[in-house]
Short mmCIF file of N, CA and C in Angstrom, two decimals:
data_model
loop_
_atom_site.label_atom_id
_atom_site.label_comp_id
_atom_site.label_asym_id
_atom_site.label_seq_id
_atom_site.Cartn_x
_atom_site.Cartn_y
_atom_site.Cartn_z
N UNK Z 1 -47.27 -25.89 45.41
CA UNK Z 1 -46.38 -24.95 46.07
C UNK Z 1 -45.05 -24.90 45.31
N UNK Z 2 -44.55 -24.29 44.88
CA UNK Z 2 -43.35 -23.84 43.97
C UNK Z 2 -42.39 -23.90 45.41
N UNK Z 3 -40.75 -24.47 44.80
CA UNK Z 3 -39.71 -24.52 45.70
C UNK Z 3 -38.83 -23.43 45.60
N UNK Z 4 -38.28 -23.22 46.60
CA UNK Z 4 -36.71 -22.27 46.93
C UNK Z 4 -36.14 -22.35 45.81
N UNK Z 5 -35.46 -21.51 45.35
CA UNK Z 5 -34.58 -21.29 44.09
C UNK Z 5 -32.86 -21.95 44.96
N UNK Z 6 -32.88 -21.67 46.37
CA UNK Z 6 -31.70 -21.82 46.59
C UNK Z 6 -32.04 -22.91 47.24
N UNK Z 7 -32.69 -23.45 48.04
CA UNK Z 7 -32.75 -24.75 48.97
C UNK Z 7 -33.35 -25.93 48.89
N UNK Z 8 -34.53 -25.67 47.43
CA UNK Z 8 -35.40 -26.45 46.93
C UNK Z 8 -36.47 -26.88 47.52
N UNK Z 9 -36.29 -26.73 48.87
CA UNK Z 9 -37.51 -27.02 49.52
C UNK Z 9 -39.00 -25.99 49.50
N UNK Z 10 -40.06 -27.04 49.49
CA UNK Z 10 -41.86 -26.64 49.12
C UNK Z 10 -41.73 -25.05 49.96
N UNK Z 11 -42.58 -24.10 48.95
CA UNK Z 11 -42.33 -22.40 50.25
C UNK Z 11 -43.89 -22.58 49.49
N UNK Z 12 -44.31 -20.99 50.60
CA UNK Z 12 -45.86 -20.84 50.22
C UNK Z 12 -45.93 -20.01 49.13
N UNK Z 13 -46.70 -20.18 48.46
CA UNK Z 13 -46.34 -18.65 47.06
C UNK Z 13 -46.10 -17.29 47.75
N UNK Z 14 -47.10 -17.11 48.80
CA UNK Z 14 -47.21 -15.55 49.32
C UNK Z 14 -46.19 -15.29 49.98
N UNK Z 15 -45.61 -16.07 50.53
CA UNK Z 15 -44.18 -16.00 51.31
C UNK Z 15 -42.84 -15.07 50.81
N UNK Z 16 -42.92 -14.02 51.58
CA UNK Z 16 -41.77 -13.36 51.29
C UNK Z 16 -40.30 -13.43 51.21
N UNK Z 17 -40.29 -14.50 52.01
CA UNK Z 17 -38.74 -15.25 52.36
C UNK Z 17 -38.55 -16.65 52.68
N UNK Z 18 -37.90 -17.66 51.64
CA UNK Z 18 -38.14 -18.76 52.07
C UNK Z 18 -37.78 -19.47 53.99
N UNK Z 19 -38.88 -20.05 54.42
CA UNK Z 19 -38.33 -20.51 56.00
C UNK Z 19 -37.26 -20.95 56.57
N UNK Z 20 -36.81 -21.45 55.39
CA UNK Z 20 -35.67 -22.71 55.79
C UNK Z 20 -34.50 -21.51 55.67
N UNK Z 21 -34.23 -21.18 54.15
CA UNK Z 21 -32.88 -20.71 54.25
C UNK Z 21 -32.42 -18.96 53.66
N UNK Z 22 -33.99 -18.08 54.21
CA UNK Z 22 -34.23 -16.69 54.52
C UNK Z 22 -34.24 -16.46 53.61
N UNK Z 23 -33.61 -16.91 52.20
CA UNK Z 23 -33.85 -16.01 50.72
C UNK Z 23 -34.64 -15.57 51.02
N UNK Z 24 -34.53 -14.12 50.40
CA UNK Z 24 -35.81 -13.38 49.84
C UNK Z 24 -36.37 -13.82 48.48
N UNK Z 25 -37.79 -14.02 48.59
CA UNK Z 25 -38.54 -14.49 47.23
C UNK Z 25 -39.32 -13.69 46.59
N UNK Z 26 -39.84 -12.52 47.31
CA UNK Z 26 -40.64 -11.02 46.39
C UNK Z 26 -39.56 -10.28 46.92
N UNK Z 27 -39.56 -9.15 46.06
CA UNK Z 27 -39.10 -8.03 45.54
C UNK Z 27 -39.53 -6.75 47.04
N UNK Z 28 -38.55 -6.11 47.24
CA UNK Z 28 -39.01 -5.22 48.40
C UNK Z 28 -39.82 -5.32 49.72
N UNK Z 29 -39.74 -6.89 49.53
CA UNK Z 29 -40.94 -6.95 50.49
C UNK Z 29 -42.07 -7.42 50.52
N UNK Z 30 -42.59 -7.40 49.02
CA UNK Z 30 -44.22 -7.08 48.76
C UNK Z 30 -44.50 -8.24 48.78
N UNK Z 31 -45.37 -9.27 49.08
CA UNK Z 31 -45.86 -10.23 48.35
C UNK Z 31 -46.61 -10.14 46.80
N UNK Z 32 -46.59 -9.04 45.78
CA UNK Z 32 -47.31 -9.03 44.92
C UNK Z 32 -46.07 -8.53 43.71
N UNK Z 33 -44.94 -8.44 44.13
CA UNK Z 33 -43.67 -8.12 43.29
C UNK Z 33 -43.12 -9.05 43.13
N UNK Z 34 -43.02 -9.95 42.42
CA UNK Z 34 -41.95 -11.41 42.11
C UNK Z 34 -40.58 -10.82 41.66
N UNK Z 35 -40.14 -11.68 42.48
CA UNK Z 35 -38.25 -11.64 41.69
C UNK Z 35 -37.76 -12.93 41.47
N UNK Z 36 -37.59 -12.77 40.06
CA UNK Z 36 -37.08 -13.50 38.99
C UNK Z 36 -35.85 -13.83 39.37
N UNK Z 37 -35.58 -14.70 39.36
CA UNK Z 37 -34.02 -15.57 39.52
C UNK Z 37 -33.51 -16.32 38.45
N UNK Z 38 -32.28 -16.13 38.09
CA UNK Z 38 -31.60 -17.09 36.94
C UNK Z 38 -30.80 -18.21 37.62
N UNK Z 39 -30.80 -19.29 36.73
CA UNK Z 39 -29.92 -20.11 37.23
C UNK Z 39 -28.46 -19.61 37.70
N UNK Z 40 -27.33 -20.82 38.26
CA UNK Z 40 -26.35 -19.85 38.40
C UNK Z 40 -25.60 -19.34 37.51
N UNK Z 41 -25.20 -20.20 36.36
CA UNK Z 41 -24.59 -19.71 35.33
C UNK Z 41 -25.13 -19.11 34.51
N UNK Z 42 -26.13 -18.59 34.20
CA UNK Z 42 -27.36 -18.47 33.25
C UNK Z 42 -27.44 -16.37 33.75
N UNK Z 43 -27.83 -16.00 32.66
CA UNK Z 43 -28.23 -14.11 33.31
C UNK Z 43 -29.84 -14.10 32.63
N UNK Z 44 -30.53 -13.89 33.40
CA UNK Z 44 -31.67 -13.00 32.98
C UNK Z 44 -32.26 -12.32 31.62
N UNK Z 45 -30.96 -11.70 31.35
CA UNK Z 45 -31.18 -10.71 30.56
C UNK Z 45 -31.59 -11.16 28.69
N UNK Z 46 -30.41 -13.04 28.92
CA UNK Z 46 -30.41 -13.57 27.84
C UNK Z 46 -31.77 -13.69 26.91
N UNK Z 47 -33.08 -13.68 28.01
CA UNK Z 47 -34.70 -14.54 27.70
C UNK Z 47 -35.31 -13.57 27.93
N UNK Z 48 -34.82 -12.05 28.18
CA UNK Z 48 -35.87 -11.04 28.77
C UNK Z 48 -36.46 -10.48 27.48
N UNK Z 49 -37.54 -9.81 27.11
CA UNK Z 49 -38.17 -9.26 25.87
C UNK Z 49 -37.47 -8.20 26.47
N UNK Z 50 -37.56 -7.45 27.46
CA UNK Z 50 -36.99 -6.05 27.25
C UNK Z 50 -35.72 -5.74 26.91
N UNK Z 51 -34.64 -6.71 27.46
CA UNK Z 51 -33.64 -6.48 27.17
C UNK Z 51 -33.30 -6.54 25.59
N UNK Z 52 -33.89 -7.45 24.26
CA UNK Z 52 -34.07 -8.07 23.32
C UNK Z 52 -34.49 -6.59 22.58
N UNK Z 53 -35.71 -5.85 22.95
CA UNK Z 53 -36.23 -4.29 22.59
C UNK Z 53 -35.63 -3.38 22.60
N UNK Z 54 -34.50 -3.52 23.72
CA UNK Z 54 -33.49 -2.16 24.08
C UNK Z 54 -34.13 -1.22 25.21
N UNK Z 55 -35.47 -2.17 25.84
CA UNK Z 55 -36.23 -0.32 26.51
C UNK Z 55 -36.03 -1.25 28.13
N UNK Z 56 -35.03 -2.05 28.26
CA UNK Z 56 -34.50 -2.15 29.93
C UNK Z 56 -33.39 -1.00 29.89
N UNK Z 57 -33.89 -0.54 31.39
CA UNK Z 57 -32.78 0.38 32.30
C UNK Z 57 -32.81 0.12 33.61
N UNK Z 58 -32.93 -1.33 34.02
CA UNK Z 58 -31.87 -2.28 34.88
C UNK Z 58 -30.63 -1.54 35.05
N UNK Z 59 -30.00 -1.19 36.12
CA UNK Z 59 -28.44 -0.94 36.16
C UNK Z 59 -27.02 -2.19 36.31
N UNK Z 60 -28.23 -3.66 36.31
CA UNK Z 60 -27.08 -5.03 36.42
C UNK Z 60 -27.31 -5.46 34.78
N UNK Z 61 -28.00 -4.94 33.73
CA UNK Z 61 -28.34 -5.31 32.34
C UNK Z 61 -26.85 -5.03 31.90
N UNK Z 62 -26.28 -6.01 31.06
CA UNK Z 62 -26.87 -7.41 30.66
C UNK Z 62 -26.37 -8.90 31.33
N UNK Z 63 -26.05 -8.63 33.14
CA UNK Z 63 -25.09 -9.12 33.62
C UNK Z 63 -26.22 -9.25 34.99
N UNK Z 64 -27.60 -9.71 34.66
CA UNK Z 64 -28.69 -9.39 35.75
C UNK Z 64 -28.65 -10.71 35.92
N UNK Z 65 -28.71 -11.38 37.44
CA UNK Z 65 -29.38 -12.48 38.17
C UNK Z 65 -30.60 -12.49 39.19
N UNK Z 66 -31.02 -11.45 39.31
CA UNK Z 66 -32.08 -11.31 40.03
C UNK Z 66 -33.15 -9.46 39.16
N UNK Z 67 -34.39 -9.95 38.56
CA UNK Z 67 -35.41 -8.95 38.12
C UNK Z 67 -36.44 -8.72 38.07
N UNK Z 68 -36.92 -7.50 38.45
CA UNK Z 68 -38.44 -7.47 39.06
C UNK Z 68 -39.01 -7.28 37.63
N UNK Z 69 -38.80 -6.65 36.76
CA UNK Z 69 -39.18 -6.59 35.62
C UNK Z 69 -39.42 -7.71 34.39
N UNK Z 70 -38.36 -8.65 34.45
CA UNK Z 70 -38.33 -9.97 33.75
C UNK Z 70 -39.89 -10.61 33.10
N UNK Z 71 -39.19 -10.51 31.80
CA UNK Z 71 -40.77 -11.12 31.01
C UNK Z 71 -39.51 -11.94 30.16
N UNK Z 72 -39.82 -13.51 29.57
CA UNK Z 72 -39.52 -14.68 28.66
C UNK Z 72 -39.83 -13.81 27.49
N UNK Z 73 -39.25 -14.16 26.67
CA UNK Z 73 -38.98 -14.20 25.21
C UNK Z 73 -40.15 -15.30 25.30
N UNK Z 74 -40.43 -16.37 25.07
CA UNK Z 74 -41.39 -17.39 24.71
C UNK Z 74 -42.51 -17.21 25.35
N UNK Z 75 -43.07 -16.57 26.28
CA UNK Z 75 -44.03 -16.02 26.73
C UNK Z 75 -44.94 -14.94 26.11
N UNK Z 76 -45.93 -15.06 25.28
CA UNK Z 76 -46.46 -13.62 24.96
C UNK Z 76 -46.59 -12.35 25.67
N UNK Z 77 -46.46 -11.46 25.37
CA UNK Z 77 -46.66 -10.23 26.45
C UNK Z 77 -47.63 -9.62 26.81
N UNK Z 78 -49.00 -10.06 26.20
CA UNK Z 78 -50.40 -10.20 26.65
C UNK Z 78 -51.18 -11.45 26.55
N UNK Z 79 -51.52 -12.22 27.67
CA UNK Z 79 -52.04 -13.56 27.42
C UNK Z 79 -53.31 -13.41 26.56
N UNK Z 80 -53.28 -14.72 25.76
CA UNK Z 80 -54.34 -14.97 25.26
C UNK Z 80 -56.09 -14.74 25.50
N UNK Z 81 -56.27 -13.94 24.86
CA UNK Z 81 -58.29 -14.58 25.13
C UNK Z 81 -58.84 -15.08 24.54
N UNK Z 82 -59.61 -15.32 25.41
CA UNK Z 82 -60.92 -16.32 24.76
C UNK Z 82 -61.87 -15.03 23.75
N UNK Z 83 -62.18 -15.37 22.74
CA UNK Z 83 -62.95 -14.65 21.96
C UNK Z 83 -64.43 -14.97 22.40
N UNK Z 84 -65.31 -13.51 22.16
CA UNK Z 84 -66.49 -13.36 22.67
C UNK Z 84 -67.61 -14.22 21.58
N UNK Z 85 -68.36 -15.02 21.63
CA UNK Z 85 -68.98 -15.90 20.73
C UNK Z 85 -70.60 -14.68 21.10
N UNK Z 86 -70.98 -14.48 19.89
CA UNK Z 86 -72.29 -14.46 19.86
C UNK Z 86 -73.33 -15.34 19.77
N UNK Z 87 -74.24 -15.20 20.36
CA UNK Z 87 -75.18 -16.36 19.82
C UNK Z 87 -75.21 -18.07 20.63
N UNK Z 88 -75.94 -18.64 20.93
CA UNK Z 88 -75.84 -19.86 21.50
C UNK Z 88 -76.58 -19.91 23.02
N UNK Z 89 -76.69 -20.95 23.51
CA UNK Z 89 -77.15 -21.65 24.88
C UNK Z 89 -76.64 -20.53 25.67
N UNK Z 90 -74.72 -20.85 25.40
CA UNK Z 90 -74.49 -19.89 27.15
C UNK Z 90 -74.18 -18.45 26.78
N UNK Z 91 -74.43 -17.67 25.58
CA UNK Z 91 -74.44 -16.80 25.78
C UNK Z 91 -76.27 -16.24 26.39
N UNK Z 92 -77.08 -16.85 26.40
CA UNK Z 92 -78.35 -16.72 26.86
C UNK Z 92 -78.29 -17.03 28.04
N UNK Z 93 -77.87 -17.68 28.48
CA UNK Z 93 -77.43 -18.29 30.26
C UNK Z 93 -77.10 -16.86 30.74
N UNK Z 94 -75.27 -16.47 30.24
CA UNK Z 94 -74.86 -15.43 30.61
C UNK Z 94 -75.41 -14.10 30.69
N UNK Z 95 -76.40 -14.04 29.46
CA UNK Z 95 -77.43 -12.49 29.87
C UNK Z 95 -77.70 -12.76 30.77
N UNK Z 96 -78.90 -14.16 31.13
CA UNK Z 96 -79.75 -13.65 32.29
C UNK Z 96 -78.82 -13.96 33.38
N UNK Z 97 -77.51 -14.29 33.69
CA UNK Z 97 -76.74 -14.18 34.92
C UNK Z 97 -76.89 -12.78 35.11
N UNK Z 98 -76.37 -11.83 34.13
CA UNK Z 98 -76.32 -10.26 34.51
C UNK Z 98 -77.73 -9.20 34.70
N UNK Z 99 -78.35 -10.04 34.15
CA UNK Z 99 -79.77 -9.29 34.07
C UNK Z 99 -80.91 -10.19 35.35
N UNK Z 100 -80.15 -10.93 36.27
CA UNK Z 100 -81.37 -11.39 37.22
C UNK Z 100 -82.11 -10.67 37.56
N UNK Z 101 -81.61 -9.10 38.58
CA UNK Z 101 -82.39 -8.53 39.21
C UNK Z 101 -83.80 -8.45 38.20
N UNK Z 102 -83.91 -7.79 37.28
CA UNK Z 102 -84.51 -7.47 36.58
C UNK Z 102 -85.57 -8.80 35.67
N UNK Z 103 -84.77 -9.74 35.96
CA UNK Z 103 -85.86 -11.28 35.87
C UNK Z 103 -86.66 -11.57 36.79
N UNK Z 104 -85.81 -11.14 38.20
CA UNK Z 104 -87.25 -11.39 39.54
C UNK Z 104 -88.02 -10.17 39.52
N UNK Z 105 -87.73 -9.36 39.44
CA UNK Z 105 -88.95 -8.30 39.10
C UNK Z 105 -90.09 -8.19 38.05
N UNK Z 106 -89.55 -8.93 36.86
CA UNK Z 106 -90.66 -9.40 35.90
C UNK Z 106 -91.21 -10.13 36.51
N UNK Z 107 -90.76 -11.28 36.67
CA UNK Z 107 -91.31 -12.59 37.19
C UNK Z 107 -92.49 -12.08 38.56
N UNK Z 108 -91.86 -11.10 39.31
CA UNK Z 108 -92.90 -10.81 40.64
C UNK Z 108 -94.53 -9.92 39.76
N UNK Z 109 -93.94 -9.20 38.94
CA UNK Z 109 -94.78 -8.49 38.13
C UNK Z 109 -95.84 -9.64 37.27
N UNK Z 110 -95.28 -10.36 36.39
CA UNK Z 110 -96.55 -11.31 35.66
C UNK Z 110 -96.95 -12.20 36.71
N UNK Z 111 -96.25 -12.98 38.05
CA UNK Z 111 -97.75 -13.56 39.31
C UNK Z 111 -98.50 -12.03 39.39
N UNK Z 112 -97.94 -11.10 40.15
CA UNK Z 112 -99.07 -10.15 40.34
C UNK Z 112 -100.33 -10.41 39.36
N UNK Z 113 -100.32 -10.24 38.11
CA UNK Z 113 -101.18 -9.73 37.06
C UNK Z 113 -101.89 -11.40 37.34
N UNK Z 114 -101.35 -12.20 37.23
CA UNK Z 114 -102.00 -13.46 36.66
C UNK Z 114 -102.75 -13.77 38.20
N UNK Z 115 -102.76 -13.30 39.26
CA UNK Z 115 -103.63 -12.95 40.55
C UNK Z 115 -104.45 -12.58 40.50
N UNK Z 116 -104.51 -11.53 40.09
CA UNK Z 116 -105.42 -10.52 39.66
C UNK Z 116 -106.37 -10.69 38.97
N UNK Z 117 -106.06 -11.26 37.75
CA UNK Z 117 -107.31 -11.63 36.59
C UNK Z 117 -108.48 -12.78 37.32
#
């Protein structure tokens, strides 16, 4: 559980406002809008990539303590992936995860036949 920016005490992530001491902790309301907080002496704007690009239009830039927009400088701006491996054990696993239906229907199809004969 991540703490209050102002009171330090444990809040729930989804929590819109910490219990103890009402901060607001999302953005408008939402639980799915985070707002970014700077320390107190510290602005936002110093670690933001956008501000760094020139393409923030924030109206508190470059003097921001609270941003819904806020992305780190040391943070990439698209996380990493995992690259797709061809070939191997679990990529054969993973077909037939996607292709079951179509494994129990073979499978019901060759008992049929082997009944039969």
């Amino acid at each position: 559980m991540p703490d209050c920016p102002r009171c330090h005490q444990p809040v729930d992530a989804q929590a819109l406002a910490c219990p103890h001491c009402k901060i607001p902790l999302k953005a408008f309301g939402h639980p799915g809008i985070p707002l970014y907080r700077s320390k107190p002496e510290e602005f936002l704007c110093a670690t933001c990539i956008y501000h760094e690009d020139d393409t923030c239009n924030y109206p508190q830039r470059p003097f921001a303590k609270e941003c819904t927009l806020y992305h780190n400088q040391a943070e990439p701006l698209v996380p990493q992936t995992i690259p797709y491996s061809s070939g191997g054990l679990q990529s054969i696993k993973n077909w037939c995860q996607r292709h079951l239906v179509w494994l129990a229907l073979l499978g019901l199809i060759i008992i049929s036949i082997a009944l039969s004969i």
